[in-house]
Amino acid sequence: MAKYIADRVDLDLILLKPVEDLRVEKITLEELKHGIRNGFESHIRCEEQAKKISEILGIDIKVNENPYKLNKEDTLYVISGDNFYRLKYIY
């Protein structure tokens, strides 16, 4: 089960089939920190965004322009401004 952090959602990178749904939840900063406490892969594409997110989370976030592929067991955490979201499959 992979965990990703991104500053945007790329719908082309989410592997959905017609019978599956994607759940998007707005979460708190505490829920985000709890979700990534055991590790995650950064997919923040902008150096400035990476610095802002590093300050918010209190950990070093590296820029990674490689795309993620969200599979059934994976979780994507999206940080957009002051808002935090968790994306997961419903199946």
N, CA, C and O atoms as a Tinker XYZ file with bonds, in Angstrom:
   364  protein
     1  N      0.853000   -1.173000    0.000000    73     2
     2  CA     0.000000    0.000000    0.000000    64     1     3
     3  C      0.898000    1.234000    0.000000    63     2     4     5
     4  O      1.581000    1.519000    0.984000    81     3
     5  N      0.889000    1.943000   -1.087000    73     3     6
     6  CA     1.705000    3.145000   -1.223000    64     5     7
     7  C      0.936000    4.366000   -0.735000    63     6     8     9
     8  O     -0.292000    4.416000   -0.801000    81     7
     9  N      1.679000    5.339000   -0.248000    73     7    10
    10  CA     1.101000    6.617000    0.156000    64     9    11
    11  C      1.851000    7.708000   -0.578000    63    10    12    13
    12  O      3.081000    7.736000   -0.589000    81    11
    13  N      1.099000    8.606000   -1.189000    73    11    14
    14  CA     1.673000    9.679000   -1.974000    64    13    15
    15  C      1.213000   11.023000   -1.435000    63    14    16    17
    16  O      0.110000   11.138000   -0.899000    81    15
    17  N      2.054000   12.035000   -1.576000    73    15    18
    18  CA     1.667000   13.422000   -1.307000    64    17    19
    19  C      1.838000   14.173000   -2.615000    63    18    20    21
    20  O      2.852000   14.026000   -3.297000    81    19
    21  N      0.839000   14.980000   -2.962000    73    19    22
    22  CA     0.906000   15.777000   -4.184000    64    21    23
    23  C      0.289000   17.142000   -3.928000    63    22    24    25
    24  O     -0.444000   17.341000   -2.959000    81    23
    25  N      0.599000   18.074000   -4.815000    73    23    26
    26  CA     0.008000   19.405000   -4.702000    64    25    27
    27  C     -1.119000   19.595000   -5.705000    63    26    28    29
    28  O     -1.690000   20.681000   -5.803000    81    27
    29  N     -1.442000   18.545000   -6.450000    73    27    30
    30  CA    -2.554000   18.589000   -7.404000    64    29    31
    31  C     -2.986000   17.162000   -7.711000    63    30    32    33
    32  O     -2.251000   16.209000   -7.450000    81    31
    33  N     -4.175000   17.026000   -8.261000    73    31    34
    34  CA    -4.693000   15.719000   -8.652000    64    33    35
    35  C     -4.635000   15.626000  -10.170000    63    34    36    37
    36  O     -5.191000   16.470000  -10.874000    81    35
    37  N     -3.967000   14.610000  -10.663000    73    35    38
    38  CA    -3.935000   14.330000  -12.096000    64    37    39
    39  C     -4.851000   13.142000  -12.343000    63    38    40    41
    40  O     -4.479000   12.000000  -12.069000    81    39
    41  N     -6.032000   13.402000  -12.855000    73    39    42
    42  CA    -7.009000   12.332000  -13.028000    64    41    43
    43  C     -6.536000   11.264000  -14.005000    63    42    44    45
    44  O     -6.973000   10.118000  -13.910000    81    43
    45  N     -5.666000   11.603000  -14.931000    73    43    46
    46  CA    -5.137000   10.611000  -15.866000    64    45    47
    47  C     -4.252000    9.577000  -15.169000    63    46    48    49
    48  O     -4.032000    8.492000  -15.706000    81    47
    49  N     -3.753000    9.895000  -14.003000    73    47    50
    50  CA    -2.848000    8.994000  -13.286000    64    49    51
    51  C     -3.560000    8.117000  -12.268000    63    50    52    53
    52  O     -2.922000    7.335000  -11.563000    81    51
    53  N     -4.860000    8.243000  -12.190000    73    51    54
    54  CA    -5.642000    7.434000  -11.261000    64    53    55
    55  C     -6.281000    6.312000  -12.063000    63    54    56    57
    56  O     -7.055000    6.565000  -12.985000    81    55
    57  N     -5.963000    5.090000  -11.718000    73    55    58
    58  CA    -6.385000    3.929000  -12.496000    64    57    59
    59  C     -7.780000    3.479000  -12.082000    63    58    60    61
    60  O     -7.926000    2.539000  -11.301000    81    59
    61  N     -8.800000    4.143000  -12.601000    73    59    62
    62  CA   -10.186000    3.817000  -12.274000    64    61    63
    63  C    -10.823000    3.009000  -13.383000    63    62    64    65
    64  O    -10.580000    3.255000  -14.564000    81    63
    65  N    -11.639000    2.046000  -12.999000    73    63    66
    66  CA   -12.462000    1.313000  -13.949000    64    65    67
    67  C    -13.885000    1.823000  -13.795000    63    66    68    69
    68  O    -14.219000    2.410000  -12.765000    81    67
    69  N    -14.729000    1.613000  -14.797000    73    67    70
    70  CA   -16.103000    2.148000  -14.733000    64    69    71
    71  C    -16.902000    1.713000  -13.505000    63    70    72    73
    72  O    -17.818000    2.426000  -13.096000    81    71
    73  N    -16.583000    0.565000  -12.905000    73    71    74
    74  CA   -17.363000    0.083000  -11.765000    64    73    75
    75  C    -16.799000    0.547000  -10.429000    63    74    76    77
    76  O    -17.352000    0.216000   -9.380000    81    75
    77  N    -15.715000    1.303000  -10.451000    73    75    78
    78  CA   -15.084000    1.746000   -9.212000    64    77    79
    79  C    -15.367000    3.221000   -8.963000    63    78    80    81
    80  O    -15.669000    3.974000   -9.890000    81    79
    81  N    -15.268000    3.613000   -7.732000    73    79    82
    82  CA   -15.454000    5.007000   -7.348000    64    81    83
    83  C    -14.220000    5.491000   -6.601000    63    82    84    85
    84  O    -13.446000    4.703000   -6.057000    81    83
    85  N    -14.065000    6.781000   -6.590000    73    83    86
    86  CA   -12.962000    7.409000   -5.881000    64    85    87
    87  C    -13.547000    8.275000   -4.777000    63    86    88    89
    88  O    -14.397000    9.129000   -5.032000    81    87
    89  N    -13.092000    8.054000   -3.553000    73    87    90
    90  CA   -13.570000    8.843000   -2.418000    64    89    91
    91  C    -12.576000    9.969000   -2.156000    63    90    92    93
    92  O    -11.373000    9.739000   -2.034000    81    91
    93  N    -13.098000   11.181000   -2.072000    73    91    94
    94  CA   -12.287000   12.356000   -1.757000    64    93    95
    95  C    -12.803000   12.909000   -0.440000    63    94    96    97
    96  O    -13.975000   13.265000   -0.323000    81    95
    97  N    -11.923000   12.979000    0.549000    73    95    98
    98  CA   -12.294000   13.486000    1.872000    64    97    99
    99  C    -11.432000   14.694000    2.213000    63    98   100   101
   100  O    -10.220000   14.683000    2.000000    81    99
   101  N    -12.055000   15.715000    2.733000    73    99   102
   102  CA   -11.290000   16.831000    3.287000    64   101   103
   103  C    -10.883000   16.411000    4.694000    63   102   104   105
   104  O    -11.723000   15.981000    5.485000    81   103
   105  N     -9.593000   16.534000    5.007000    73   103   106
   106  CA    -9.086000   16.079000    6.298000    64   105   107
   107  C     -8.355000   17.218000    6.997000    63   106   108   109
   108  O     -8.082000   18.261000    6.402000    81   107
   109  N     -8.045000   16.997000    8.266000    73   107   110
   110  CA    -7.311000   17.987000    9.051000    64   109   111
   111  C     -5.804000   17.752000    8.901000    63   110   112   113
   112  O     -5.370000   16.714000    8.401000    81   111
   113  N     -5.035000   18.718000    9.335000    73   111   114
   114  CA    -3.582000   18.581000    9.323000    64   113   115
   115  C     -3.148000   17.394000   10.185000    63   114   116   117
   116  O     -2.226000   16.667000    9.817000    81   115
   117  N     -3.802000   17.198000   11.316000    73   115   118
   118  CA    -3.463000   16.087000   12.202000    64   117   119
   119  C     -3.718000   14.748000   11.518000    63   118   120   121
   120  O     -2.917000   13.823000   11.655000    81   119
   121  N     -4.828000   14.635000   10.779000    73   119   122
   122  CA    -5.122000   13.398000   10.052000    64   121   123
   123  C     -4.086000   13.148000    8.962000    63   122   124   125
   124  O     -3.693000   12.006000    8.724000    81   123
   125  N     -3.647000   14.210000    8.305000    73   123   126
   126  CA    -2.616000   14.085000    7.279000    64   125   127
   127  C     -1.316000   13.584000    7.895000    63   126   128   129
   128  O     -0.707000   12.643000    7.385000    81   127
   129  N     -0.892000   14.201000    8.978000    73   127   130
   130  CA     0.349000   13.793000    9.637000    64   129   131
   131  C      0.265000   12.346000   10.110000    63   130   132   133
   132  O      1.239000   11.600000   10.002000    81   131
   133  N     -0.890000   11.947000   10.632000    73   131   134
   134  CA    -1.081000   10.564000   11.079000    64   133   135
   135  C     -0.992000    9.603000    9.887000    63   134   136   137
   136  O     -0.398000    8.530000    9.996000    81   135
   137  N     -1.576000    9.988000    8.765000    73   135   138
   138  CA    -1.591000    9.126000    7.587000    64   137   139
   139  C     -0.223000    8.883000    6.977000    63   138   140   141
   140  O      0.023000    7.820000    6.409000    81   139
   141  N      0.668000    9.856000    7.089000    73   139   142
   142  CA     1.992000    9.728000    6.460000    64   141   143
   143  C      3.096000    9.389000    7.456000    63   142   144   145
   144  O      4.268000    9.355000    7.082000    81   143
   145  N      2.752000    9.143000    8.693000    73   143   146
   146  CA     3.764000    8.952000    9.734000    64   145   147
   147  C      4.713000    7.786000    9.454000    63   146   148   149
   148  O      5.860000    7.811000    9.901000    81   147
   149  N      4.256000    6.761000    8.721000    73   147   150
   150  CA     5.102000    5.599000    8.437000    64   149   151
   151  C      5.762000    5.669000    7.069000    63   150   152   153
   152  O      6.273000    4.666000    6.572000    81   151
   153  N      5.753000    6.840000    6.463000    73   151   154
   154  CA     6.420000    7.016000    5.178000    64   153   155
   155  C      5.457000    7.342000    4.052000    63   154   156   157
   156  O      4.268000    7.027000    4.114000    81   155
   157  N      5.991000    7.977000    3.030000    73   155   158
   158  CA     5.211000    8.375000    1.866000    64   157   159
   159  C      6.178000    8.686000    0.733000    63   158   160   161
   160  O      7.387000    8.787000    0.940000    81   159
   161  N      5.635000    8.835000   -0.450000    73   159   162
   162  CA     6.416000    9.231000   -1.619000    64   161   163
   163  C      5.916000   10.590000   -2.078000    63   162   164   165
   164  O      4.720000   10.767000   -2.310000    81   163
   165  N      6.816000   11.545000   -2.208000    73   163   166
   166  CA     6.443000   12.897000   -2.612000    64   165   167
   167  C      6.295000   12.992000   -4.125000    63   166   168   169
   168  O      7.127000   12.484000   -4.877000    81   167
   169  N      5.232000   13.645000   -4.554000    73   167   170
   170  CA     5.039000   13.963000   -5.968000    64   169   171
   171  C      4.695000   15.441000   -6.107000    63   170   172   173
   172  O      3.868000   15.827000   -6.933000    81   171
   173  N      5.342000   16.259000   -5.286000    73   171   174
   174  CA     5.217000   17.708000   -5.375000    64   173   175
   175  C      6.099000   18.152000   -6.536000    63   174   176   177
   176  O      7.278000   17.801000   -6.583000    81   175
   177  N      5.552000   18.908000   -7.460000    73   175   178
   178  CA     6.287000   19.256000   -8.680000    64   177   179
   179  C      6.957000   20.623000   -8.637000    63   178   180   181
   180  O      7.796000   20.923000   -9.486000    81   179
   181  N      6.610000   21.439000   -7.682000    73   179   182
   182  CA     7.098000   22.815000   -7.637000    64   181   183
   183  C      7.974000   23.002000   -6.395000    63   182   184   185
   184  O      7.578000   22.624000   -5.292000    81   183
   185  N      9.154000   23.582000   -6.572000    73   183   186
   186  CA    10.084000   23.809000   -5.461000    64   185   187
   187  C      9.464000   24.695000   -4.385000    63   186   188   189
   188  O      9.624000   24.435000   -3.193000    81   187
   189  N      8.758000   25.739000   -4.808000    73   187   190
   190  CA     8.118000   26.649000   -3.852000    64   189   191
   191  C      7.046000   25.921000   -3.033000    63   190   192   193
   192  O      6.956000   26.098000   -1.819000    81   191
   193  N      6.243000   25.109000   -3.706000    73   191   194
   194  CA     5.215000   24.327000   -3.002000    64   193   195
   195  C      5.857000   23.342000   -2.033000    63   194   196   197
   196  O      5.375000   23.165000   -0.914000    81   195
   197  N      6.938000   22.705000   -2.459000    73   195   198
   198  CA     7.631000   21.747000   -1.602000    64   197   199
   199  C      8.119000   22.423000   -0.323000    63   198   200   201
   200  O      8.024000   21.843000    0.758000    81   199
   201  N      8.640000   23.641000   -0.439000    73   199   202
   202  CA     9.104000   24.378000    0.745000    64   201   203
   203  C      7.944000   24.702000    1.678000    63   202   204   205
   204  O      8.059000   24.543000    2.893000    81   203
   205  N      6.819000   25.160000    1.108000    73   203   206
   206  CA     5.643000   25.484000    1.925000    64   205   207
   207  C      5.129000   24.251000    2.659000    63   206   208   209
   208  O      4.817000   24.307000    3.848000    81   207
   209  N      5.047000   23.145000    1.940000    73   207   210
   210  CA     4.536000   21.909000    2.541000    64   209   211
   211  C      5.508000   21.387000    3.589000    63   210   212   213
   212  O      5.084000   20.857000    4.616000    81   211
   213  N      6.803000   21.529000    3.343000    73   211   214
   214  CA     7.809000   21.139000    4.338000    64   213   215
   215  C      7.610000   21.903000    5.638000    63   214   216   217
   216  O      7.700000   21.326000    6.722000    81   215
   217  N      7.340000   23.205000    5.532000    73   215   218
   218  CA     7.103000   24.026000    6.724000    64   217   219
   219  C      5.838000   23.586000    7.451000    63   218   220   221
   220  O      5.825000   23.514000    8.679000    81   219
   221  N      4.787000   23.295000    6.713000    73   219   222
   222  CA     3.512000   22.879000    7.314000    64   221   223
   223  C      3.671000   21.561000    8.062000    63   222   224   225
   224  O      3.194000   21.418000    9.188000    81   223
   225  N      4.352000   20.588000    7.425000    73   223   226
   226  CA     4.467000   19.251000    8.005000    64   225   227
   227  C      5.642000   19.103000    8.964000    63   226   228   229
   228  O      5.677000   18.173000    9.769000    81   227
   229  N      6.601000   20.016000    8.879000    73   227   230
   230  CA     7.765000   19.921000    9.750000    64   229   231
   231  C      8.747000   18.845000    9.320000    63   230   232   233
   232  O      9.555000   18.392000   10.130000    81   231
   233  N      8.692000   18.428000    8.063000    73   231   234
   234  CA     9.626000   17.446000    7.514000    64   233   235
   235  C     10.087000   17.930000    6.142000    63   234   236   237
   236  O      9.426000   18.752000    5.508000    81   235
   237  N     11.222000   17.414000    5.696000    73   235   238
   238  CA    11.778000   17.835000    4.410000    64   237   239
   239  C     11.057000   17.121000    3.272000    63   238   240   241
   240  O     11.018000   15.891000    3.230000    81   239
   241  N     10.491000   17.890000    2.354000    73   239   242
   242  CA     9.796000   17.359000    1.181000    64   241   243
   243  C     10.637000   17.691000   -0.045000    63   242   244   245
   244  O     11.020000   18.843000   -0.249000    81   243
   245  N     10.916000   16.698000   -0.846000    73   243   246
   246  CA    11.694000   16.882000   -2.074000    64   245   247
   247  C     10.755000   17.002000   -3.271000    63   246   248   249
   248  O      9.661000   16.438000   -3.278000    81   247
   249  N     11.197000   17.741000   -4.276000    73   247   250
   250  CA    10.453000   17.866000   -5.528000    64   249   251
   251  C     10.607000   16.566000   -6.315000    63   250   252   253
   252  O     11.698000   16.000000   -6.389000    81   251
   253  N      9.512000   16.104000   -6.896000    73   251   254
   254  CA     9.521000   14.894000   -7.714000    64   253   255
   255  C      8.527000   15.100000   -8.844000    63   254   256   257
   256  O      7.319000   15.143000   -8.609000    81   255
   257  N      9.022000   15.226000  -10.061000    73   255   258
   258  CA     8.152000   15.460000  -11.207000    64   257   259
   259  C      7.673000   14.171000  -11.856000    63   258   260   261
   260  O      6.917000   14.215000  -12.827000    81   259
   261  N      8.097000   13.028000  -11.340000    73   259   262
   262  CA     7.631000   11.755000  -11.887000    64   261   263
   263  C      6.167000   11.545000  -11.524000    63   262   264   265
   264  O      5.748000   11.916000  -10.428000    81   263
   265  N      5.390000   10.961000  -12.415000    73   263   266
   266  CA     3.972000   10.738000  -12.124000    64   265   267
   267  C      3.774000    9.586000  -11.141000    63   266   268   269
   268  O      4.600000    8.677000  -11.059000    81   267
   269  N      2.682000    9.637000  -10.405000    73   267   270
   270  CA     2.290000    8.533000   -9.536000    64   269   271
   271  C      1.211000    7.741000  -10.262000    63   270   272   273
   272  O      0.542000    8.265000  -11.152000    81   271
   273  N      1.045000    6.490000   -9.884000    73   271   274
   274  CA    -0.065000    5.670000  -10.375000    64   273   275
   275  C     -0.815000    5.184000   -9.148000    63   274   276   277
   276  O     -0.318000    4.347000   -8.395000    81   275
   277  N     -2.007000    5.710000   -8.954000    73   275   278
   278  CA    -2.800000    5.356000   -7.782000    64   277   279
   279  C     -3.517000    4.039000   -8.043000    63   278   280   281
   280  O     -4.394000    3.965000   -8.905000    81   279
   281  N     -3.150000    3.008000   -7.307000    73   279   282
   282  CA    -3.772000    1.694000   -7.413000    64   281   283
   283  C     -4.787000    1.504000   -6.295000    63   282   284   285
   284  O     -4.949000    2.382000   -5.448000    81   283
   285  N     -5.468000    0.369000   -6.285000    73   283   286
   286  CA    -6.580000    0.133000   -5.354000    64   285   287
   287  C     -6.227000    0.321000   -3.886000    63   286   288   289
   288  O     -7.022000    0.883000   -3.133000    81   287
   289  N     -5.075000   -0.129000   -3.472000    73   287   290
   290  CA    -4.715000   -0.079000   -2.054000    64   289   291
   291  C     -3.987000    1.201000   -1.662000    63   290   292   293
   292  O     -3.662000    1.389000   -0.490000    81   291
   293  N     -3.727000    2.076000   -2.615000    73   291   294
   294  CA    -2.936000    3.281000   -2.366000    64   293   295
   295  C     -3.785000    4.432000   -1.830000    63   294   296   297
   296  O     -5.007000    4.445000   -1.976000    81   295
   297  N     -3.118000    5.380000   -1.216000    73   295   298
   298  CA    -3.754000    6.599000   -0.721000    64   297   299
   299  C     -2.985000    7.790000   -1.273000    63   298   300   301
   300  O     -1.754000    7.815000   -1.260000    81   299
   301  N     -3.731000    8.773000   -1.755000    73   299   302
   302  CA    -3.126000   10.009000   -2.241000    64   301   303
   303  C     -3.562000   11.136000   -1.321000    63   302   304   305
   304  O     -4.759000   11.368000   -1.145000    81   303
   305  N     -2.605000   11.836000   -0.734000    73   303   306
   306  CA    -2.880000   13.011000    0.080000    64   305   307
   307  C     -2.553000   14.232000   -0.761000    63   306   308   309
   308  O     -1.453000   14.346000   -1.301000    81   307
   309  N     -3.506000   15.140000   -0.872000    73   307   310
   310  CA    -3.318000   16.340000   -1.677000    64   309   311
   311  C     -3.341000   17.550000   -0.757000    63   310   312   313
   312  O     -4.243000   17.703000    0.066000    81   311
   313  N     -2.345000   18.400000   -0.905000    73   311   314
   314  CA    -2.253000   19.623000   -0.124000    64   313   315
   315  C     -2.451000   20.778000   -1.084000    63   314   316   317
   316  O     -1.666000   20.976000   -2.011000    81   315
   317  N     -3.510000   21.535000   -0.852000    73   315   318
   318  CA    -3.858000   22.649000   -1.729000    64   317   319
   319  C     -4.108000   23.873000   -0.862000    63   318   320   321
   320  O     -5.158000   23.992000   -0.230000    81   319
   321  N     -3.142000   24.782000   -0.834000    73   319   322
   322  CA    -3.272000   25.953000    0.028000    64   321   323
   323  C     -3.315000   25.525000    1.480000    63   322   324   325
   324  O     -2.399000   24.862000    1.966000    81   323
   325  N     -4.383000   25.905000    2.176000    73   323   326
   326  CA    -4.564000   25.517000    3.579000    64   325   327
   327  C     -5.487000   24.316000    3.725000    63   326   328   329
   328  O     -5.915000   24.001000    4.835000    81   327
   329  N     -5.796000   23.646000    2.631000    73   327   330
   330  CA    -6.717000   22.507000    2.653000    64   329   331
   331  C     -5.966000   21.211000    2.395000    63   330   332   333
   332  O     -4.987000   21.175000    1.649000    81   331
   333  N     -6.450000   20.142000    3.032000    73   331   334
   334  CA    -5.827000   18.829000    2.929000    64   333   335
   335  C     -6.901000   17.822000    2.536000    63   334   336   337
   336  O     -8.014000   17.852000    3.063000    81   335
   337  N     -6.560000   16.927000    1.604000    73   335   338
   338  CA    -7.516000   15.950000    1.100000    64   337   339
   339  C     -6.878000   14.571000    1.059000    63   338   340   341
   340  O     -5.668000   14.427000    0.884000    81   339
   341  N     -7.736000   13.547000    1.227000    73   339   342
   342  CA    -7.312000   12.152000    1.110000    64   341   343
   343  C     -8.149000   11.518000    0.005000    63   342   344   345
   344  O     -9.376000   11.613000    0.028000    81   343
   345  N     -7.504000   10.878000   -0.956000    73   343   346
   346  CA    -8.187000   10.188000   -2.043000    64   345   347
   347  C     -7.903000    8.702000   -1.938000    63   346   348   349
   348  O     -6.752000    8.285000   -1.815000    81   347
   349  N     -8.967000    7.905000   -1.989000    73   347   350
   350  CA    -8.858000    6.443000   -1.939000    64   349   351
   351  C     -9.935000    5.848000   -2.823000    63   350   352   353
   352  O    -10.957000    6.477000   -3.098000    81   351
   353  N     -9.689000    4.622000   -3.263000    73   351   354
   354  CA   -10.706000    3.885000   -4.008000    64   353   355
   355  C    -11.796000    3.382000   -3.079000    63   354   356   357
   356  O    -11.544000    3.067000   -1.915000    81   355
   357  N    -12.996000    3.310000   -3.601000    73   355   358
   358  CA   -14.098000    2.611000   -2.931000    64   357   359
   359  C    -14.400000    1.423000   -3.832000    63   358   360   361
   360  O    -14.723000    1.597000   -5.007000    81   359
   361  N    -14.296000    0.229000   -3.290000    73   359   362
   362  CA   -14.587000   -0.955000   -4.109000    64   361   363
   363  C    -15.118000   -2.073000   -3.259000    63   362   364
   364  O    -15.419000   -3.150000   -3.774000    81   363
